[in-house]
Amino acid sequence: MSDTSPPRWAERGLTLLLPEDEREGVLGDLAEEHAARAARGPGADGWYRREVLRVGLRFLRARFVEARRRGSGHDPRAVAGSRVSKREREAVMDGFARDLRHAARVLRRSPGFTVVAVLSLALGIGANAAMFGVVRTLVLKPLEVDAPEELAIVAWQRESTGGIWQMGTTDYTGSDGQRLRSNVSSEIHRSLQAAAPDGVELFSFHFLQHVAVGIGDGAPILAGGLLADGHYFSALRVPMALGRGLSDADDAPGAPTVAVLGHAFWLRTFGGDPGILGTSIRVNGVTAEVIGVTQPGFKGLSKGGFWPQTDITVAMGQRPVVVPLMGDGEPERMPRAMWIRVMARVSPEVDRGLVETRLAEAFLDAPGPVGEAGEGPFVLQLVDGSHGAQNISAETERLLFLLMGVVASVLLIACVNLASLLLGRGVARQREMAVRRALGGGRARLVRQHLTESFLIAASGTALGLGLAIAARPLLGGLLASSLDQGGFRATELAVSLDPIVVLTSVSAGLATTLVFGLLPALRLGKADAVTWLKQRTGVGEPHLLLGRILIAGQIAITLPLVMGALLLLQTVNNLGAVQLGFETQGVSTFVVDPELSSDPARAARMYRSLLAELEALPGVQVASLIGIPLVSGRSSNGRIEVGGEYAGIHYNRAGPGYLKALGIPLVSGRTLGLQDDGDGLPVAVVNETAVREVFGGKSPLGRIVRKGDRELQIVGVIGDTPYRDLRQAIPPVLYESALQVPDAHVIVRTSVPVRAIEPQIREAVRRVDPELPVPEIREQTAVLSASTAQERVLTRLMLLFGAFTLLLASIGLHGVTAYAVERRTSEIGVRVAVGARPGDIVGLVLRQVVVLTVLGLAVGVPLALAGGPLIGAVLYGVAPGEPLLLISAALTLVIVSLGAGLIPAARAARIDALEALRSE
Amino acid sequence: MADERAGEFEQMVLLALLHLGEEAYGVSVIEEIHRRTNRDILRPAVYVALRRLEQKGLVESRLGQKRPERGGRARKHYSVTPAGMNVVRDARAAWLSMWDGLQPFLDG
């Protein structure tokens, strides 16, 4: 079962380095030894990478030497591996070292230029490396298992399938763009499993958001869990760091409970103790033996390993013991409960179309509502599973590529700016160059000197940029974790990879751009000789100036969309802050006390009652209540109810006694849910005002009976509207059931003192009620609310940062070009002053040029900004991407900054003294 | 090619090939030298030595059958050519003649 093929990238890399006739032998040897090592234990991949590096470098050197010998022809033996003569090497290295030293000296002489050049490049490179790392982690990089391309998700859809109960489904996009879903029932799973043809290994699992893990006598901690069947580890080929994965025997009914730990969880909780195998832990209060730890690269099937984290994996057959209360009962017995995710490893020889047909037949054969429903076409497809089961939302993907575009423009601007700086500097050094040429310095030599300087800037900028990228990783990880945070489960280990590919891409991007942009002025300068230099002394309309101006206008054109984006996001954050909440957040906190974690599900409602009583008895607690899904937490649950024979879409929530008081929500009519609405009472519910309008046609719903699934509920009250999932979503119709009748809830406490001050007492109260309940994380509602707009706020901050930075670069460039122009026109200005021009006239003369450049840049920038609008549209709230007022503000900002940048040289020009100017000629 | 010589490490590789016979390929050569000398052998050194010996005409190679444990690749088997045999014999003779008469130092 263990995976023995060597790390693919290392192997590919070595293939490139090896001479063709050595590949078969060397790669084969390494593969053979890798397999032998992998069979003995962990560490084979690391060994392989080290060997690849050694062998690769040695052959690279040998090749280099061979080519050299063959080229120079003075050694007929063309022997591999012989050394380059020491003298030769030293001569080359000396020349380069001399160039470098000279370049460093030159750059030190103009520290302002050097700092700006290196820093701008570093920021461009750093932002790109970090973003590319993120995109690679989330979008491009497949799962770290053997042959991930063979993995497929079994996804299906049938139109108009009523009465299906989806538990934590994920939507996928089918080959025709249709929406497919992930989950199947136990019956369907069995039927699929029996029908899987040869070459297709099916495996199944179910994500568990919260699992309480008890270690020793300590209080249990919350972890992300997974129920997996006996084929999961073998078919997925999960790489193990220690021990073994789950087998069929572990999955059999009545088998002892065993658990496999995720690598990060093992490090976090057990400090990476290698003696962990065979130890007992408690999973939701059930004793389980640890049998294995997965390898660090494998983060589970959720994308990037963040939601839910696969901290602990337990056999699916243990579900009745470990998660006794799942929703309303035993999902294995409910043909309508779609709770199992199925994936397959499909051997490349197998025809996927045939597999789909076979599985579709088996799917419909299984008893249950999908097979019975006669209407609507049924679709079953094998969706690409190489990236795991978690589907990254199109919105998130767009956001990532938007950010990629932004950071790419920052790099572009940094490069353009660098080019104009190099050019301006080169022009200023023309006299030096002309003199050098006159003294016999070859053109090639001068170009080389220029390139060395560019190289030095590029190398320092790139190194600094990579450093910045590494430093920015936690920040970016945090940004993405907050935007991908689902179900209030925080991502603690969103790995933003800076693997060799990312580093190589960034380094080559940095070097290539700088060298190209450095070469441009270098080539122009190489042409300089004393004669043209003297000619140009007098000149208006010089080609150097023209190129510089084009670069500056281009910079302004790219800066405008970034400034516009920053303004749009600022407006969005403002708009979100102004949304009417309809409930109070101050002093309100929530925490999860999940009865699914309790070993005795029957006690759930009683447990809630005594918990609420305990909490309300605490000094400082004003009200304690229950809510199914905390407001504005990004979570949502919706479906439909039957009202008088008609179906209507509605969002679900659950509320406990005192809910309205806890959140300050008004009661519109009828009564609220109370302590009496528990398992013994009549099933009741309240709805919000929007539901009255949209579901009940504006008539009072009090006393009406609605049907939700197979439960009948009586509406007893109407309460005020509040935002549901997040602030952007229009307030939906909501049906609140009694949290004491459907026990799956968060506790709300409203306190008169800061909640942190009485946190120990709250935790103590929870433990008094049930010592097996994990000690919860208490979240303040204000924090939940601000987390709901975290993505927008962080994005706004990033855009403001990048916008301000590019503005700064543009103004530096503009200043440089203007200052140079003033210097070149000193004598002309002197003449003008001599014939009576006033300082105001001179300032106007200089600024006119700045305005022309800015307007030219804006003429290109405005269409660019408008074209880029749709990219950012999904993130905006209450503002159109092309909002004219903001576009005008952005353009004005640029004009003002440009004029500011031009003003300094203009003022200098105005101070020019006619006599001085003419004398300097 | 009569004046070809081989360095000390290359001689070791040649001798390992003779010991191994039909079974000689990269991995077994490394293991053989390690087993007999108890020295840690750098893999790249062995590959480069084999390549150099092959280019000098002292060693020849052929590819064997494709093997699954090698990721579907074949072993590259090496054998010593007659020229290689001459070099080994010459080297041995040279060493022996250098050692001749030095027996007392060995015992000291």
PDB file of C-alpha atoms in Angstrom, chain A residues 641-845:
ATOM      1  CA  ILE A 641     -41.210  24.536   4.083  1.00  0.00           C
ATOM      2  CA  GLU A 642     -44.676  23.532   3.017  1.00  0.00           C
ATOM      3  CA  VAL A 643     -47.363  26.071   3.793  1.00  0.00           C
ATOM      4  CA  GLY A 644     -50.902  25.156   2.853  1.00  0.00           C
ATOM      5  CA  GLY A 645     -49.798  22.706   0.189  1.00  0.00           C
ATOM      6  CA  GLU A 646     -47.236  25.058  -1.374  1.00  0.00           C
ATOM      7  CA  TYR A 647     -43.499  25.035  -0.960  1.00  0.00           C
ATOM      8  CA  ALA A 648     -41.564  28.156  -0.096  1.00  0.00           C
ATOM      9  CA  GLY A 649     -37.818  28.693   0.248  1.00  0.00           C
ATOM     10  CA  ILE A 650     -36.733  29.753   3.715  1.00  0.00           C
ATOM     11  CA  HIS A 651     -33.618  30.016   5.867  1.00  0.00           C
ATOM     12  CA  TYR A 652     -33.440  28.021   9.088  1.00  0.00           C
ATOM     13  CA  ASN A 653     -32.224  28.950  12.516  1.00  0.00           C
ATOM     14  CA  ARG A 654     -32.947  27.890  16.072  1.00  0.00           C
ATOM     15  CA  ALA A 655     -33.558  30.078  19.088  1.00  0.00           C
ATOM     16  CA  GLY A 656     -33.784  29.415  22.797  1.00  0.00           C
ATOM     17  CA  PRO A 657     -35.668  31.088  25.638  1.00  0.00           C
ATOM     18  CA  GLY A 658     -34.693  34.717  26.122  1.00  0.00           C
ATOM     19  CA  TYR A 659     -33.311  35.009  22.600  1.00  0.00           C
ATOM     20  CA  LEU A 660     -34.976  38.351  21.853  1.00  0.00           C
ATOM     21  CA  LYS A 661     -33.889  39.793  25.168  1.00  0.00           C
ATOM     22  CA  ALA A 662     -30.315  38.659  24.669  1.00  0.00           C
ATOM     23  CA  LEU A 663     -30.002  40.354  21.281  1.00  0.00           C
ATOM     24  CA  GLY A 664     -32.456  43.206  21.736  1.00  0.00           C
ATOM     25  CA  ILE A 665     -34.651  42.071  18.841  1.00  0.00           C
ATOM     26  CA  PRO A 666     -38.268  43.300  18.968  1.00  0.00           C
ATOM     27  CA  LEU A 667     -41.229  40.932  19.151  1.00  0.00           C
ATOM     28  CA  VAL A 668     -43.666  41.976  16.414  1.00  0.00           C
ATOM     29  CA  SER A 669     -46.608  39.744  17.252  1.00  0.00           C
ATOM     30  CA  GLY A 670     -47.509  36.505  19.048  1.00  0.00           C
ATOM     31  CA  ARG A 671     -45.066  35.118  21.592  1.00  0.00           C
ATOM     32  CA  THR A 672     -41.385  34.154  21.768  1.00  0.00           C
ATOM     33  CA  LEU A 673     -39.948  30.674  22.193  1.00  0.00           C
ATOM     34  CA  GLY A 674     -39.640  29.717  25.846  1.00  0.00           C
ATOM     35  CA  LEU A 675     -38.489  27.060  28.277  1.00  0.00           C
ATOM     36  CA  GLN A 676     -41.745  25.196  27.805  1.00  0.00           C
ATOM     37  CA  ASP A 677     -40.978  24.573  24.101  1.00  0.00           C
ATOM     38  CA  ASP A 678     -38.908  21.456  24.693  1.00  0.00           C
ATOM     39  CA  GLY A 679     -39.175  17.854  23.576  1.00  0.00           C
ATOM     40  CA  ASP A 680     -42.384  17.312  25.546  1.00  0.00           C
ATOM     41  CA  GLY A 681     -44.167  20.320  24.081  1.00  0.00           C
ATOM     42  CA  LEU A 682     -45.825  20.867  20.709  1.00  0.00           C
ATOM     43  CA  PRO A 683     -43.250  21.588  17.941  1.00  0.00           C
ATOM     44  CA  VAL A 684     -43.348  25.349  17.451  1.00  0.00           C
ATOM     45  CA  ALA A 685     -41.483  28.029  15.547  1.00  0.00           C
ATOM     46  CA  VAL A 686     -41.330  31.782  15.044  1.00  0.00           C
ATOM     47  CA  VAL A 687     -40.588  33.612  11.798  1.00  0.00           C
ATOM     48  CA  ASN A 688     -39.121  37.009  10.973  1.00  0.00           C
ATOM     49  CA  GLU A 689     -40.950  39.891   9.315  1.00  0.00           C
ATOM     50  CA  THR A 690     -39.496  39.166   5.902  1.00  0.00           C
ATOM     51  CA  ALA A 691     -40.968  35.668   6.088  1.00  0.00           C
ATOM     52  CA  VAL A 692     -44.402  37.162   6.799  1.00  0.00           C
ATOM     53  CA  ARG A 693     -44.102  39.244   3.633  1.00  0.00           C
ATOM     54  CA  GLU A 694     -42.481  36.689   1.348  1.00  0.00           C
ATOM     55  CA  VAL A 695     -43.861  33.366   2.576  1.00  0.00           C
ATOM     56  CA  PHE A 696     -47.225  34.201   4.108  1.00  0.00           C
ATOM     57  CA  GLY A 697     -48.225  36.920   1.631  1.00  0.00           C
ATOM     58  CA  GLY A 698     -48.243  39.623   4.304  1.00  0.00           C
ATOM     59  CA  LYS A 699     -50.974  37.896   6.359  1.00  0.00           C
ATOM     60  CA  SER A 700     -50.462  36.991   9.984  1.00  0.00           C
ATOM     61  CA  PRO A 701     -48.927  33.519  10.203  1.00  0.00           C
ATOM     62  CA  LEU A 702     -49.841  33.048  13.874  1.00  0.00           C
ATOM     63  CA  GLY A 703     -51.328  29.643  14.505  1.00  0.00           C
ATOM     64  CA  ARG A 704     -50.506  28.370  11.000  1.00  0.00           C
ATOM     65  CA  ILE A 705     -49.039  24.875  10.678  1.00  0.00           C
ATOM     66  CA  VAL A 706     -46.019  24.514   8.370  1.00  0.00           C
ATOM     67  CA  ARG A 707     -44.242  21.354   7.366  1.00  0.00           C
ATOM     68  CA  LYS A 708     -40.442  21.149   7.377  1.00  0.00           C
ATOM     69  CA  GLY A 709     -39.267  17.753   6.141  1.00  0.00           C
ATOM     70  CA  ASP A 710     -41.449  15.347   8.100  1.00  0.00           C
ATOM     71  CA  ARG A 711     -41.927  17.680  11.061  1.00  0.00           C
ATOM     72  CA  GLU A 712     -45.036  19.798  11.540  1.00  0.00           C
ATOM     73  CA  LEU A 713     -44.491  23.107  13.269  1.00  0.00           C
ATOM     74  CA  GLN A 714     -46.907  25.686  14.558  1.00  0.00           C
ATOM     75  CA  ILE A 715     -45.992  29.337  14.075  1.00  0.00           C
ATOM     76  CA  VAL A 716     -46.409  31.116  17.389  1.00  0.00           C
ATOM     77  CA  GLY A 717     -44.718  34.457  16.850  1.00  0.00           C
ATOM     78  CA  VAL A 718     -43.188  37.033  14.511  1.00  0.00           C
ATOM     79  CA  ILE A 719     -39.907  38.748  15.396  1.00  0.00           C
ATOM     80  CA  GLY A 720     -37.902  41.636  13.944  1.00  0.00           C
ATOM     81  CA  ASP A 721     -35.578  41.269  10.935  1.00  0.00           C
ATOM     82  CA  THR A 722     -31.838  40.841  11.367  1.00  0.00           C
ATOM     83  CA  PRO A 723     -29.088  40.164   8.812  1.00  0.00           C
ATOM     84  CA  TYR A 724     -28.523  36.433   8.548  1.00  0.00           C
ATOM     85  CA  ARG A 725     -25.343  35.069   6.933  1.00  0.00           C
ATOM     86  CA  ASP A 726     -23.478  38.313   6.362  1.00  0.00           C
ATOM     87  CA  LEU A 727     -24.112  41.990   5.893  1.00  0.00           C
ATOM     88  CA  ARG A 728     -24.199  41.803   2.076  1.00  0.00           C
ATOM     89  CA  GLN A 729     -26.980  39.303   1.817  1.00  0.00           C
ATOM     90  CA  ALA A 730     -30.468  40.805   1.621  1.00  0.00           C
ATOM     91  CA  ILE A 731     -32.367  39.784   4.760  1.00  0.00           C
ATOM     92  CA  PRO A 732     -33.939  36.413   3.932  1.00  0.00           C
ATOM     93  CA  PRO A 733     -37.148  34.899   5.335  1.00  0.00           C
ATOM     94  CA  VAL A 734     -36.128  32.922   8.440  1.00  0.00           C
ATOM     95  CA  LEU A 735     -37.868  30.190  10.386  1.00  0.00           C
ATOM     96  CA  TYR A 736     -36.676  29.785  13.968  1.00  0.00           C
ATOM     97  CA  GLU A 737     -37.346  26.447  15.618  1.00  0.00           C
ATOM     98  CA  SER A 738     -37.004  25.961  19.355  1.00  0.00           C
ATOM     99  CA  ALA A 739     -33.409  25.174  20.265  1.00  0.00           C
ATOM    100  CA  LEU A 740     -34.746  22.920  23.026  1.00  0.00           C
ATOM    101  CA  GLN A 741     -36.614  20.815  20.449  1.00  0.00           C
ATOM    102  CA  VAL A 742     -33.833  20.654  17.846  1.00  0.00           C
ATOM    103  CA  PRO A 743     -30.803  20.693  20.070  1.00  0.00           C
ATOM    104  CA  ASP A 744     -27.836  21.900  18.032  1.00  0.00           C
ATOM    105  CA  ALA A 745     -26.986  25.372  19.151  1.00  0.00           C
ATOM    106  CA  HIS A 746     -24.580  28.021  20.280  1.00  0.00           C
ATOM    107  CA  VAL A 747     -24.993  29.620  23.670  1.00  0.00           C
ATOM    108  CA  ILE A 748     -25.505  33.397  23.753  1.00  0.00           C
ATOM    109  CA  VAL A 749     -24.659  35.324  26.872  1.00  0.00           C
ATOM    110  CA  ARG A 750     -25.249  39.001  27.367  1.00  0.00           C
ATOM    111  CA  THR A 751     -23.013  40.358  30.077  1.00  0.00           C
ATOM    112  CA  SER A 752     -22.831  43.641  31.928  1.00  0.00           C
ATOM    113  CA  VAL A 753     -19.071  43.210  32.451  1.00  0.00           C
ATOM    114  CA  PRO A 754     -16.472  42.409  29.784  1.00  0.00           C
ATOM    115  CA  VAL A 755     -16.922  38.721  28.953  1.00  0.00           C
ATOM    116  CA  ARG A 756     -13.199  38.030  29.286  1.00  0.00           C
ATOM    117  CA  ALA A 757     -13.441  39.028  32.953  1.00  0.00           C
ATOM    118  CA  ILE A 758     -15.860  36.206  33.742  1.00  0.00           C
ATOM    119  CA  GLU A 759     -14.589  33.703  31.175  1.00  0.00           C
ATOM    120  CA  PRO A 760     -13.207  31.309  33.856  1.00  0.00           C
ATOM    121  CA  GLN A 761     -16.577  31.252  35.628  1.00  0.00           C
ATOM    122  CA  ILE A 762     -18.369  30.547  32.326  1.00  0.00           C
ATOM    123  CA  ARG A 763     -16.008  27.677  31.546  1.00  0.00           C
ATOM    124  CA  GLU A 764     -16.458  26.354  35.059  1.00  0.00           C
ATOM    125  CA  ALA A 765     -20.242  26.473  34.623  1.00  0.00           C
ATOM    126  CA  VAL A 766     -19.990  24.413  31.429  1.00  0.00           C
ATOM    127  CA  ARG A 767     -17.843  21.818  33.174  1.00  0.00           C
ATOM    128  CA  ARG A 768     -20.243  21.588  36.086  1.00  0.00           C
ATOM    129  CA  VAL A 769     -23.002  20.718  33.649  1.00  0.00           C
ATOM    130  CA  ASP A 770     -21.010  18.110  31.710  1.00  0.00           C
ATOM    131  CA  PRO A 771     -17.300  17.498  32.312  1.00  0.00           C
ATOM    132  CA  GLU A 772     -16.948  15.817  28.900  1.00  0.00           C
ATOM    133  CA  LEU A 773     -17.962  18.973  27.012  1.00  0.00           C
ATOM    134  CA  PRO A 774     -14.951  20.691  25.468  1.00  0.00           C
ATOM    135  CA  VAL A 775     -14.099  24.029  26.968  1.00  0.00           C
ATOM    136  CA  PRO A 776     -15.419  26.376  24.309  1.00  0.00           C
ATOM    137  CA  GLU A 777     -13.950  29.338  22.556  1.00  0.00           C
ATOM    138  CA  ILE A 778     -16.003  32.370  23.521  1.00  0.00           C
ATOM    139  CA  ARG A 779     -16.456  34.844  20.684  1.00  0.00           C
ATOM    140  CA  GLU A 780     -17.739  38.345  21.203  1.00  0.00           C
ATOM    141  CA  GLN A 781     -20.502  39.293  18.786  1.00  0.00           C
ATOM    142  CA  THR A 782     -18.626  42.484  17.913  1.00  0.00           C
ATOM    143  CA  ALA A 783     -15.682  40.318  16.834  1.00  0.00           C
ATOM    144  CA  VAL A 784     -17.963  38.016  14.826  1.00  0.00           C
ATOM    145  CA  LEU A 785     -19.356  41.083  13.110  1.00  0.00           C
ATOM    146  CA  SER A 786     -15.964  42.549  12.316  1.00  0.00           C
ATOM    147  CA  ALA A 787     -14.762  39.148  11.102  1.00  0.00           C
ATOM    148  CA  SER A 788     -17.645  39.151   8.658  1.00  0.00           C
ATOM    149  CA  THR A 789     -16.125  42.147   6.896  1.00  0.00           C
ATOM    150  CA  ALA A 790     -12.510  41.172   7.514  1.00  0.00           C
ATOM    151  CA  GLN A 791     -11.962  40.211   3.901  1.00  0.00           C
ATOM    152  CA  GLU A 792     -13.109  43.593   2.628  1.00  0.00           C
ATOM    153  CA  ARG A 793     -11.126  45.468   5.225  1.00  0.00           C
ATOM    154  CA  VAL A 794      -7.887  43.593   4.643  1.00  0.00           C
ATOM    155  CA  LEU A 795      -8.337  43.902   0.908  1.00  0.00           C
ATOM    156  CA  THR A 796      -8.951  47.624   1.297  1.00  0.00           C
ATOM    157  CA  ARG A 797      -5.820  48.003   3.362  1.00  0.00           C
ATOM    158  CA  LEU A 798      -3.773  46.107   0.780  1.00  0.00           C
ATOM    159  CA  MET A 799      -5.205  48.162  -2.063  1.00  0.00           C
ATOM    160  CA  LEU A 800      -4.550  51.404  -0.199  1.00  0.00           C
ATOM    161  CA  LEU A 801      -0.999  50.289   0.472  1.00  0.00           C
ATOM    162  CA  PHE A 802      -0.356  49.306  -3.142  1.00  0.00           C
ATOM    163  CA  GLY A 803      -2.181  52.390  -4.444  1.00  0.00           C
ATOM    164  CA  ALA A 804      -0.151  54.737  -2.252  1.00  0.00           C
ATOM    165  CA  PHE A 805       3.041  52.929  -3.167  1.00  0.00           C
ATOM    166  CA  THR A 806       2.440  53.175  -6.906  1.00  0.00           C
ATOM    167  CA  LEU A 807       1.474  56.835  -6.489  1.00  0.00           C
ATOM    168  CA  LEU A 808       4.750  57.400  -4.712  1.00  0.00           C
ATOM    169  CA  LEU A 809       6.684  55.642  -7.478  1.00  0.00           C
ATOM    170  CA  ALA A 810       4.878  57.617 -10.156  1.00  0.00           C
ATOM    171  CA  SER A 811       5.642  60.884  -8.410  1.00  0.00           C
ATOM    172  CA  ILE A 812       9.304  59.933  -8.007  1.00  0.00           C
ATOM    173  CA  GLY A 813       9.494  59.170 -11.717  1.00  0.00           C
ATOM    174  CA  LEU A 814       7.677  62.345 -12.655  1.00  0.00           C
ATOM    175  CA  HIS A 815       9.908  64.378 -10.413  1.00  0.00           C
ATOM    176  CA  GLY A 816      13.004  62.825 -11.963  1.00  0.00           C
ATOM    177  CA  VAL A 817      11.954  63.496 -15.537  1.00  0.00           C
ATOM    178  CA  THR A 818      10.876  67.062 -14.779  1.00  0.00           C
ATOM    179  CA  ALA A 819      14.008  67.862 -12.823  1.00  0.00           C
ATOM    180  CA  TYR A 820      16.097  66.559 -15.676  1.00  0.00           C
ATOM    181  CA  ALA A 821      14.153  68.599 -18.207  1.00  0.00           C
ATOM    182  CA  VAL A 822      14.661  71.715 -16.102  1.00  0.00           C
ATOM    183  CA  GLU A 823      18.349  71.055 -15.912  1.00  0.00           C
ATOM    184  CA  ARG A 824      18.631  70.614 -19.661  1.00  0.00           C
ATOM    185  CA  ARG A 825      16.706  73.806 -20.292  1.00  0.00           C
ATOM    186  CA  THR A 826      18.617  75.902 -17.796  1.00  0.00           C
ATOM    187  CA  SER A 827      20.120  78.145 -20.447  1.00  0.00           C
ATOM    188  CA  GLU A 828      16.813  78.480 -22.289  1.00  0.00           C
ATOM    189  CA  ILE A 829      15.113  79.456 -19.044  1.00  0.00           C
ATOM    190  CA  GLY A 830      17.931  81.864 -18.303  1.00  0.00           C
ATOM    191  CA  VAL A 831      17.289  83.563 -21.631  1.00  0.00           C
ATOM    192  CA  ARG A 832      13.551  83.745 -20.917  1.00  0.00           C
ATOM    193  CA  VAL A 833      14.216  85.310 -17.529  1.00  0.00           C
ATOM    194  CA  ALA A 834      16.655  87.736 -19.121  1.00  0.00           C
ATOM    195  CA  VAL A 835      14.005  88.904 -21.588  1.00  0.00           C
ATOM    196  CA  GLY A 836      11.487  89.489 -18.799  1.00  0.00           C
ATOM    197  CA  ALA A 837       9.678  86.266 -17.919  1.00  0.00           C
ATOM    198  CA  ARG A 838       8.332  86.288 -14.357  1.00  0.00           C
ATOM    199  CA  PRO A 839       8.745  83.326 -11.936  1.00  0.00           C
ATOM    200  CA  GLY A 840       5.050  82.460 -12.412  1.00  0.00           C
ATOM    201  CA  ASP A 841       5.587  82.112 -16.145  1.00  0.00           C
ATOM    202  CA  ILE A 842       8.522  79.756 -15.610  1.00  0.00           C
ATOM    203  CA  VAL A 843       6.569  77.586 -13.143  1.00  0.00           C
ATOM    204  CA  GLY A 844       3.715  77.428 -15.630  1.00  0.00           C
ATOM    205  CA  LEU A 845       6.131  76.453 -18.389  1.00  0.00           C
TER     206      LEU A 845
END
